[in-house]
Coordinates of C-alpha atoms and ligand atoms in Angstrom, one line a residue:
M17 CA 36.8 45.5 20.1
K18 CA 36.2 44.2 16.7
T19 CA 33.7 45.9 14.3
V20 CA 32.4 44.8 10.9
T21 CA 29.9 46.6 8.5
C22 CA 28.0 44.9 5.6
T23 CA 25.0 45.4 3.4
A24 CA 22.5 42.8 2.2
P25 CA 20.0 43.0 -0.6
V26 CA 16.2 42.6 -0.8
N27 CA 14.8 39.6 -2.8
I28 CA 11.4 39.4 -4.4
A29 CA 10.0 35.9 -4.8
V30 CA 8.5 34.7 -8.1
I31 CA 7.5 31.4 -6.5
K32 CA 6.2 32.5 -3.0
Y33 CA 7.0 31.0 0.4
W34 CA 3.8 31.0 2.4
G35 CA 3.3 28.6 5.2
K36 CA 5.5 26.8 7.8
R37 CA 5.7 23.2 8.8
D38 CA 7.8 24.2 11.8
T39 CA 7.3 27.7 13.3
Q40 CA 10.3 27.5 15.7
L41 CA 12.9 26.4 13.1
I42 CA 11.1 28.2 10.3
L43 CA 10.7 25.3 8.0
P44 CA 8.4 26.0 5.0
T45 CA 5.6 24.0 3.5
N46 CA 7.0 24.5 -0.1
D47 CA 10.1 25.4 -2.0
S48 CA 10.3 29.0 -3.2
L49 CA 12.4 31.0 -5.7
S50 CA 13.4 34.7 -5.8
V51 CA 15.3 37.3 -7.7
T52 CA 17.9 39.3 -5.7
L53 CA 17.6 43.1 -6.4
S54 CA 20.4 45.6 -6.5
Q55 CA 21.7 46.9 -3.2
D56 CA 22.4 50.2 -4.9
I57 CA 18.7 50.9 -4.7
L58 CA 17.4 48.8 -1.7
H59 CA 19.5 47.5 1.1
S60 CA 19.9 46.9 4.8
K61 CA 23.2 48.1 6.2
T62 CA 24.4 46.6 9.5
T63 CA 27.4 47.3 11.8
I64 CA 28.2 44.8 14.6
S65 CA 30.9 45.3 17.1
A66 CA 32.0 42.8 19.8
A67 CA 33.8 43.9 23.0
K68 CA 34.6 42.3 26.3
E69 CA 33.7 45.6 28.0
Y70 CA 30.1 45.8 26.8
S71 CA 27.6 45.1 29.5
G72 CA 25.2 43.2 27.2
D73 CA 23.9 42.7 23.7
R74 CA 22.2 45.9 22.3
L75 CA 20.4 46.7 19.1
W76 CA 19.6 50.0 17.3
L77 CA 17.2 49.7 14.3
N78 CA 16.8 52.7 12.1
G79 CA 18.3 55.0 14.8
K80 CA 16.1 53.8 17.7
E81 CA 17.2 51.4 20.4
E82 CA 15.1 48.2 20.5
D83 CA 14.8 45.7 23.3
I84 CA 17.0 42.9 21.9
T85 CA 15.9 40.4 24.6
K86 CA 12.4 40.5 23.0
N87 CA 13.7 39.6 19.6
K88 CA 13.7 35.8 19.7
R89 CA 14.5 35.4 16.0
M90 CA 17.6 37.6 16.2
H91 CA 18.6 35.7 19.3
N92 CA 18.5 32.5 17.2
C93 CA 21.0 34.0 14.8
F94 CA 23.3 35.0 17.6
R95 CA 23.1 31.6 19.2
E96 CA 23.9 29.7 16.0
T97 CA 26.8 31.9 14.9
R98 CA 28.3 32.0 18.4
A99 CA 28.1 28.2 18.6
I100 CA 30.1 27.8 15.3
R101 CA 32.7 30.5 16.5
K102 CA 33.0 28.7 19.8
A103 CA 33.8 25.4 18.1
V104 CA 36.5 27.2 16.1
E105 CA 37.9 28.8 19.3
D106 CA 38.0 25.4 21.1
K107 CA 39.8 23.7 18.2
A108 CA 42.3 26.5 18.1
A109 CA 42.9 26.3 21.8
A110 CA 43.3 22.5 21.6
A111 CA 45.9 23.0 18.9
G112 CA 47.8 25.4 21.2
Q113 CA 47.1 28.4 19.0
P114 CA 44.3 30.2 20.9
I115 CA 42.2 32.9 19.1
E116 CA 40.2 35.8 20.6
L117 CA 37.1 34.5 22.5
L118 CA 34.7 36.6 20.5
S119 CA 31.9 34.1 21.0
T120 CA 31.8 35.2 24.7
Y121 CA 31.8 38.9 24.1
P122 CA 28.5 40.9 24.1
V123 CA 27.7 42.6 20.8
H124 CA 26.3 46.0 19.7
V125 CA 24.2 45.9 16.5
C126 CA 23.2 49.0 14.5
S127 CA 21.2 48.6 11.4
E128 CA 19.5 50.8 8.9
N129 CA 17.2 50.1 5.9
N130 CA 17.3 52.7 3.1
F131 CA 13.6 52.0 2.6
P132 CA 10.4 51.7 4.8
T133 CA 10.6 48.8 7.3
A134 CA 7.8 46.2 7.7
A135 CA 5.8 47.7 4.7
G136 CA 5.9 44.5 2.5
L137 CA 9.2 45.6 0.9
A138 CA 11.0 42.5 2.2
S139 CA 12.9 44.4 5.0
S140 CA 13.0 41.3 7.2
A141 CA 14.8 39.5 4.3
S142 CA 17.5 42.0 3.8
G143 CA 17.7 42.9 7.5
L144 CA 18.2 39.4 8.8
A145 CA 20.5 38.4 6.0
A146 CA 22.6 41.5 6.8
L147 CA 22.7 40.4 10.5
V148 CA 23.8 36.9 9.8
F149 CA 26.3 37.8 7.1
T150 CA 27.9 40.5 9.4
L151 CA 28.0 38.1 12.3
A152 CA 29.7 35.5 10.1
K153 CA 32.4 38.1 9.1
L154 CA 32.8 39.3 12.7
F155 CA 33.4 35.8 13.9
D156 CA 35.5 34.8 10.8
L157 CA 33.1 31.9 10.1
P158 CA 33.6 29.7 7.0
S159 CA 31.7 31.5 4.2
D160 CA 29.6 28.7 2.8
M161 CA 26.5 30.7 1.9
S162 CA 24.1 27.8 1.9
E163 CA 25.4 26.9 5.4
L164 CA 24.8 30.5 6.6
S165 CA 21.4 30.5 4.9
R166 CA 20.2 27.8 7.3
I167 CA 20.9 30.3 10.1
A168 CA 19.4 33.3 8.3
R169 CA 16.3 31.2 7.7
Q170 CA 15.8 31.1 11.5
G171 CA 15.7 34.9 11.6
S172 CA 13.1 35.2 8.8
G173 CA 12.4 32.6 6.2
S174 CA 12.8 34.8 3.2
A175 CA 16.2 36.1 4.6
C176 CA 17.9 32.8 3.6
R177 CA 17.5 33.8 -0.1
S178 CA 19.1 37.2 0.4
L179 CA 22.5 35.6 1.0
F180 CA 23.0 35.0 -2.7
G181 CA 22.9 37.3 -5.7
G182 CA 20.9 36.5 -8.9
F183 CA 18.3 33.8 -8.9
V184 CA 17.9 31.8 -5.7
A185 CA 15.9 28.8 -4.6
W186 CA 15.0 27.9 -1.0
E187 CA 14.8 24.2 -0.9
M188 CA 12.3 23.3 1.8
G189 CA 14.1 20.1 2.8
K190 CA 12.6 17.0 4.6
E191 CA 14.5 16.7 7.8
A192 CA 12.8 17.5 11.1
D193 CA 15.9 19.4 12.3
G194 CA 16.0 21.7 9.3
S195 CA 19.5 20.6 8.2
D196 CA 18.5 20.3 4.6
S197 CA 16.3 23.5 4.4
K198 CA 18.6 26.0 2.8
A199 CA 19.1 28.4 -0.1
V200 CA 21.0 27.6 -3.3
Q201 CA 21.9 29.8 -6.2
V202 CA 20.0 28.7 -9.4
A203 CA 22.0 31.2 -11.6
P204 CA 24.2 34.2 -10.8
E205 CA 23.2 37.8 -11.6
T206 CA 25.4 37.8 -14.6
H207 CA 23.4 35.0 -16.2
W208 CA 20.4 37.2 -17.2
P209 CA 21.4 40.9 -16.9
E210 CA 18.6 42.0 -19.3
L211 CA 16.0 41.1 -16.6
E212 CA 15.0 44.2 -14.7
A213 CA 12.5 45.2 -12.1
L214 CA 10.3 48.2 -11.3
V215 CA 9.1 48.5 -7.7
C216 CA 5.9 50.5 -7.6
V217 CA 5.4 51.8 -4.0
V218 CA 1.6 51.9 -3.5
S219 CA 1.9 52.2 0.3
D220 CA 4.9 52.4 2.6
A221 CA 2.8 52.2 5.7
K222 CA 3.4 49.4 8.1
K223 CA 1.2 46.5 7.0
G224 CA -1.8 45.2 8.9
T225 CA -1.2 41.4 9.0
S226 CA 2.4 40.3 9.3
S227 CA 3.6 37.5 7.0
T228 CA 4.5 35.4 10.0
E229 CA 0.9 35.6 11.4
G230 CA -0.8 35.6 8.1
M231 CA 0.8 32.4 6.7
Q232 CA 0.0 30.4 9.8
N233 CA -3.7 31.5 9.6
T234 CA -3.7 30.3 6.0
I235 CA -2.2 26.9 7.0
Q236 CA -4.8 26.5 9.6
T237 CA -7.9 27.6 7.7
S238 CA -7.5 27.6 4.0
P239 CA -8.7 24.4 2.1
L240 CA -7.2 26.0 -1.1
M241 CA -3.7 25.9 0.4
A242 CA -3.6 22.0 0.0
E243 CA -4.2 22.6 -3.8
R244 CA -1.4 25.1 -3.9
L245 CA 1.0 22.7 -2.3
K246 CA 0.3 20.2 -5.2
V247 CA 1.0 22.9 -7.8
V248 CA 4.3 24.4 -6.5
P249 CA 6.7 21.5 -7.2
G250 CA 5.9 21.6 -10.9
R251 CA 6.1 25.4 -11.0
M252 CA 9.5 25.3 -9.3
E253 CA 10.9 23.1 -12.1
A254 CA 9.3 25.1 -14.8
M255 CA 10.6 28.4 -13.3
K256 CA 14.2 27.1 -13.0
K257 CA 14.0 26.0 -16.6
A258 CA 12.7 29.4 -17.7
I259 CA 15.5 31.2 -15.9
L260 CA 18.2 28.9 -17.3
A261 CA 16.8 29.4 -20.8
K262 CA 16.2 33.2 -20.2
D263 CA 12.7 32.5 -21.4
F264 CA 10.8 35.6 -20.3
E265 CA 7.5 34.3 -21.7
S266 CA 7.4 31.4 -19.3
F267 CA 9.1 33.3 -16.4
G268 CA 6.5 36.1 -16.7
E269 CA 3.4 33.8 -16.8
L270 CA 4.6 31.7 -13.9
T271 CA 5.4 34.7 -11.8
M272 CA 2.0 36.3 -12.3
R273 CA 0.2 33.0 -11.7
D274 CA 2.1 32.3 -8.6
S275 CA 1.5 35.8 -7.2
N276 CA -2.2 35.4 -8.0
Q277 CA -2.4 32.0 -6.3
F278 CA -0.7 33.3 -3.2
H279 CA -3.3 36.2 -2.9
A280 CA -6.1 33.7 -3.6
V281 CA -5.0 31.5 -0.6
C282 CA -4.9 34.8 1.4
L283 CA -8.5 35.4 0.5
D284 CA -9.4 31.8 1.2
T285 CA -7.9 32.2 4.8
F286 CA -10.6 32.7 7.4
P287 CA -11.0 35.5 8.3
P288 CA -9.6 36.6 4.9
I289 CA -6.3 38.5 4.5
F290 CA -6.3 41.4 2.0
Y291 CA -2.9 42.6 0.9
L292 CA -3.9 44.0 -2.4
N293 CA -5.9 47.2 -2.8
D294 CA -7.6 49.0 -5.8
T295 CA -4.3 50.4 -7.0
S296 CA -2.6 47.0 -6.9
R297 CA -5.4 45.5 -8.9
G298 CA -5.3 48.5 -11.3
I299 CA -1.6 47.8 -12.0
M300 CA -2.4 44.1 -12.6
R301 CA -5.1 45.1 -15.2
L302 CA -2.7 47.5 -16.8
I303 CA 0.0 44.9 -17.2
H304 CA -2.5 42.4 -18.8
E305 CA -3.6 45.1 -21.2
Y306 CA -0.1 46.0 -22.1
N307 CA 0.7 42.3 -22.7
R308 CA -2.4 41.9 -24.8
S309 CA -1.3 44.8 -27.0
S310 CA 2.1 43.2 -27.7
P311 CA 2.4 42.9 -31.5
D312 CA 3.8 39.3 -31.5
G313 CA 1.4 38.3 -28.6
K314 CA 4.4 37.7 -26.3
I315 CA 4.4 38.8 -22.6
K316 CA 6.3 42.0 -22.1
A317 CA 6.0 42.4 -18.4
A318 CA 5.0 40.5 -15.3
Y319 CA 3.8 41.6 -11.9
T320 CA 4.2 40.1 -8.5
Y321 CA 3.0 41.2 -5.0
D322 CA 4.2 40.1 -1.5
A323 CA 2.3 40.6 1.7
G324 CA 1.4 44.2 0.9
P325 CA -0.1 46.3 -2.0
N326 CA 3.2 47.3 -3.6
A327 CA 3.8 45.9 -7.1
V328 CA 7.1 44.6 -8.4
I329 CA 7.1 44.4 -12.2
Y330 CA 9.7 42.2 -13.9
A331 CA 10.5 42.9 -17.5
P332 CA 13.3 42.7 -20.1
K333 CA 15.4 45.8 -20.2
Q334 CA 14.1 46.8 -23.7
N335 CA 10.5 47.3 -22.3
M336 CA 11.4 49.2 -19.2
R337 CA 11.1 52.7 -20.7
E338 CA 7.6 52.0 -22.0
I339 CA 6.5 50.4 -18.7
I340 CA 7.8 53.3 -16.6
Q341 CA 6.0 55.8 -18.9
L342 CA 2.8 53.7 -18.8
I343 CA 2.7 53.4 -15.0
A344 CA 3.5 57.1 -14.6
H345 CA 0.6 57.9 -17.0
Y346 CA -2.1 55.8 -15.3
F347 CA -0.8 56.1 -11.7
P348 CA 0.8 59.6 -11.5
G349 CA 2.8 60.8 -8.5
T350 CA 2.6 64.0 -6.6
D351 CA 6.3 65.1 -6.7
S352 CA 8.1 64.1 -9.9
D353 CA 11.6 64.3 -8.3
Y354 CA 10.6 61.9 -5.6
Y355 CA 8.4 59.8 -7.9
F356 CA 11.1 58.6 -10.2
K357 CA 14.9 59.1 -10.3
D358 CA 16.3 57.9 -13.6
T359 CA 19.3 56.1 -12.1
Y360 CA 19.9 54.0 -15.2
G361 CA 19.1 56.7 -17.8
V362 CA 16.3 54.6 -19.2
L363 CA 14.3 57.7 -20.4
G364 CA 17.4 59.0 -22.3
G365 CA 17.1 62.4 -20.7
A366 CA 13.4 62.9 -21.4
A367 CA 11.0 63.7 -18.6
L368 CA 8.1 61.4 -17.6
G369 CA 5.3 61.8 -20.1
E370 CA 7.5 63.6 -22.6
N371 CA 7.0 62.4 -26.2
Y372 CA 5.1 59.5 -25.0
L373 CA 2.0 57.4 -25.0
P374 CA 1.5 55.5 -28.3
A375 CA -2.1 55.3 -29.5
A376 CA -2.3 51.6 -28.5
H377 CA -1.6 52.6 -24.9
T378 CA -4.1 55.4 -24.6
S379 CA -6.8 53.0 -25.6
F380 CA -6.3 51.2 -22.2
E381 CA -8.1 54.2 -20.7
E382 CA -11.4 52.5 -21.6
V383 CA -10.4 49.7 -19.2
I384 CA -8.2 51.4 -16.7
P385 CA -9.0 55.0 -15.5
V386 CA -6.1 57.4 -14.8
H387 CA -5.8 57.0 -11.1
P388 CA -5.8 59.8 -8.6
V389 CA -2.4 61.6 -8.2
G390 CA -0.4 59.9 -5.5
S391 CA -2.0 56.4 -5.6
V392 CA 1.5 55.3 -6.6
S393 CA 4.0 57.4 -4.6
R394 CA 7.3 56.2 -6.0
L395 CA 8.9 54.1 -8.8
L396 CA 12.2 52.3 -8.1
H397 CA 13.9 51.0 -11.2
T398 CA 16.3 48.2 -10.3
K399 CA 18.1 45.1 -11.6
T400 CA 19.2 41.6 -10.6
H401 CA 22.3 42.0 -8.6
D402 CA 24.9 40.5 -6.2
G403 CA 24.6 39.1 -2.7
P404 CA 25.8 40.7 0.6
R405 CA 28.9 43.0 0.5
V406 CA 31.5 43.8 3.2
L407 CA 32.0 47.6 3.6
S408 CA 35.1 49.5 4.9
E409 CA 35.7 50.9 8.4
K410 CA 34.6 54.3 7.3
D411 CA 31.1 53.0 6.6
S412 CA 30.6 51.9 10.2
L413 CA 27.3 53.0 11.8
L414 CA 28.9 52.7 15.3
N415 CA 31.5 55.1 16.8
E416 CA 34.7 54.2 18.7
Q417 CA 32.6 53.7 21.9
G418 CA 30.4 51.2 20.1
L419 CA 27.4 53.6 20.0
P420 CA 25.4 54.8 17.0
K421 CA 26.9 57.7 15.1
R422 CA 23.4 58.8 14.2
T423 CA 20.1 58.4 16.2
A424 CA 16.6 59.0 15.0
Q425 CA 15.1 62.4 15.7
V426 CA 12.1 62.2 18.0
Ligands
ATP518 N1 17.8 46.0 9.1 C1 17.2 45.2 10.0 N2 17.9 44.5 10.9 C2 17.3 43.6 11.7 N3 16.0 43.3 11.7 C3 15.2 43.9 10.8 C4 15.8 44.9 9.9 N4 14.8 45.3 9.1 C5 13.7 44.7 9.5 N5 13.9 43.9 10.5 C6 13.0 43.0 11.2 O1 11.9 42.6 10.3 C7 10.7 43.1 10.8 C8 9.8 43.4 9.6 O2 9.4 42.2 9.0 P1 8.0 42.0 8.2 O3 7.9 40.6 7.7 O4 6.9 42.5 9.1 O5 8.0 43.1 7.1 P2 8.7 43.1 5.6 O6 9.9 42.2 5.7 O7 8.9 44.5 5.2 O8 7.6 42.5 4.7 P3 7.6 41.1 3.9 O9 8.6 40.2 4.4 O10 6.2 40.5 4.1 O11 7.8 41.5 2.4 C9 11.0 44.3 11.6 O12 10.0 44.5 12.6 C10 12.3 43.8 12.3 O13 12.1 43.0 13.4
DP6_519 C1 5.0 37.0 0.9 C2 6.4 36.6 1.1 O1 7.2 37.8 1.0 C3 6.5 36.0 2.5 C4 7.7 36.3 3.3 O2 7.6 35.9 4.6 P1 8.7 36.2 5.7 O3 10.0 35.6 5.3 O4 8.7 37.7 6.1 O5 8.1 35.4 6.9 P2 8.8 34.8 8.2 O6 9.6 33.6 7.9 O7 7.7 34.5 9.2 O8 9.7 35.9 8.8 C5 6.8 35.6 0.1 C6 8.3 35.3 -0.1 O9 9.1 36.2 0.1 O10 8.6 34.2 -0.6

C-alpha cells in the first residue's frame, strides 16, 4: 500500500472563466486569470492510498462516502494520471528495472474542505487540484505543473489555476484536443506580497445554479456574451501588466469591471441567473463609496464575485484594517468570535469597531444603510500564497486499513 496526503489552495479569478467551447475536455471560451489564496485559511486536504488488495476505487468527501462511479470528472483525472504512470511502468520494465504497478491498483480517496463545499467559494478548484496533485505524487509523475494543470482542468476548469501559487493565467489554447489549454504562472506569490484579500461570507448555503450548468446556458442564450469575448483578450494583457507593475489602480478597476461584466452576462442569460443578492450589492456600493472618499482619488479596494453572493475584496495591506472595520460596521455579524479572527494581527489588538469610523466613513450611511446583523456571517482575511503542498504521514486522513480516520456524524 502507498499513501500520500496533500493540500491545495483556492483561487479567486480577477478575469473570470465563464463558458466552454468543449464541455467534455473542459476547454474555455476565454483566457482567465486568478490569485491563489493562502492554504492556511482555505484549503482542500486529500489523502490517496493505492493497494492491490482494495476491491475498487472509493471516495469519501467531507467524511461521507460518495459513489465514485458517478463522478465522471474525477474519473477523467484517474484515467489521465494512470495512463502516464503506466507509460513509466512500461518503460521501466523494458529497461529491466520494473517498478510497482501502481497504475493497476484501486485507490481510496479521502478529502476534506476546511470551508463550505459547493457554496461559490471555489471548492471544486481546490478539491480537484488537490486530487490531481496527490495522484501525481502517489504515482511519482514528473512534476511539471502546467502539464498537471491540463489534467486538473478536466476535473473542473478553475482547478487548473490552483496548481500554482501567486498570480496564474489559464491560457484557453486553440487545439481541439486541449493540448495547449493549460495554466501558467504570471508571477509568484513573493512578487506582490502587499496584495491581500478579504473573503466576506454572505451565504455558505449550496448554490442554486452550478457554474457548470450556468455557463453553458449563458453560451447558448446570451447575446451579450459575444461582446464579452471581444473584451477579454485586451483585459488579460492589461491585467498581466498591472500585476507585473504592482499597479493596484489598474488591477482594482479591471477586477471590478470584469466581475460586473460576468454578472451582467448571467443576467443576460435566459432565464436569467442571479448570483448576487442585496448584501452583495451593498458591499459593492460600500467599496465604491470608500474609493470615492480616497484623498488622492486612487482606488483603495476592489471587489469580485464568483458564482455566488460572497464578496472577495482585494486591497493593498495598508488599507485592510480600515476595510475590515468598514465591512464590520455596515454588515455586522452575530457572533464576533466566529465573525472575524485576527490571524494577521491587522487590528493591532483592538476589537472590531473599537476606536474606529472616521467621519468620512460614517457619511456613507446616507447611501448604504447599516445592514441587519448576520447579513455577512464571516470575514476571512487572507493573502496571496503558494501552490499545493505535500504533507507528512501523520496528516493522513486514512488509517492503516485505508479507511477514513474520521467520518461525518449523521
Ligand atoms: N475536496 C474535494 N475533493 C474532490 N472533489 C471536490 C472537493 N470539493 C469539492 N469537490 C467537487 O466540487 C463540487 C462543487 O463544485 P461547484 O462548482 O458546484 O462549487 P464551488 O466550487 O464551491 O463554486 P465555484 O467553483 O462556482 O466557485 C462538489 O460537488 C464536488 O464534486
Ligand atoms: C465563476 C467562476 O468561479 C467559474 C468557475 O467555474 P468552475 O471551474 O467551477 O466550472 P467547471 O469547469 O464546470 O467545473 C469563475 C472562475 O473561477 O474563473
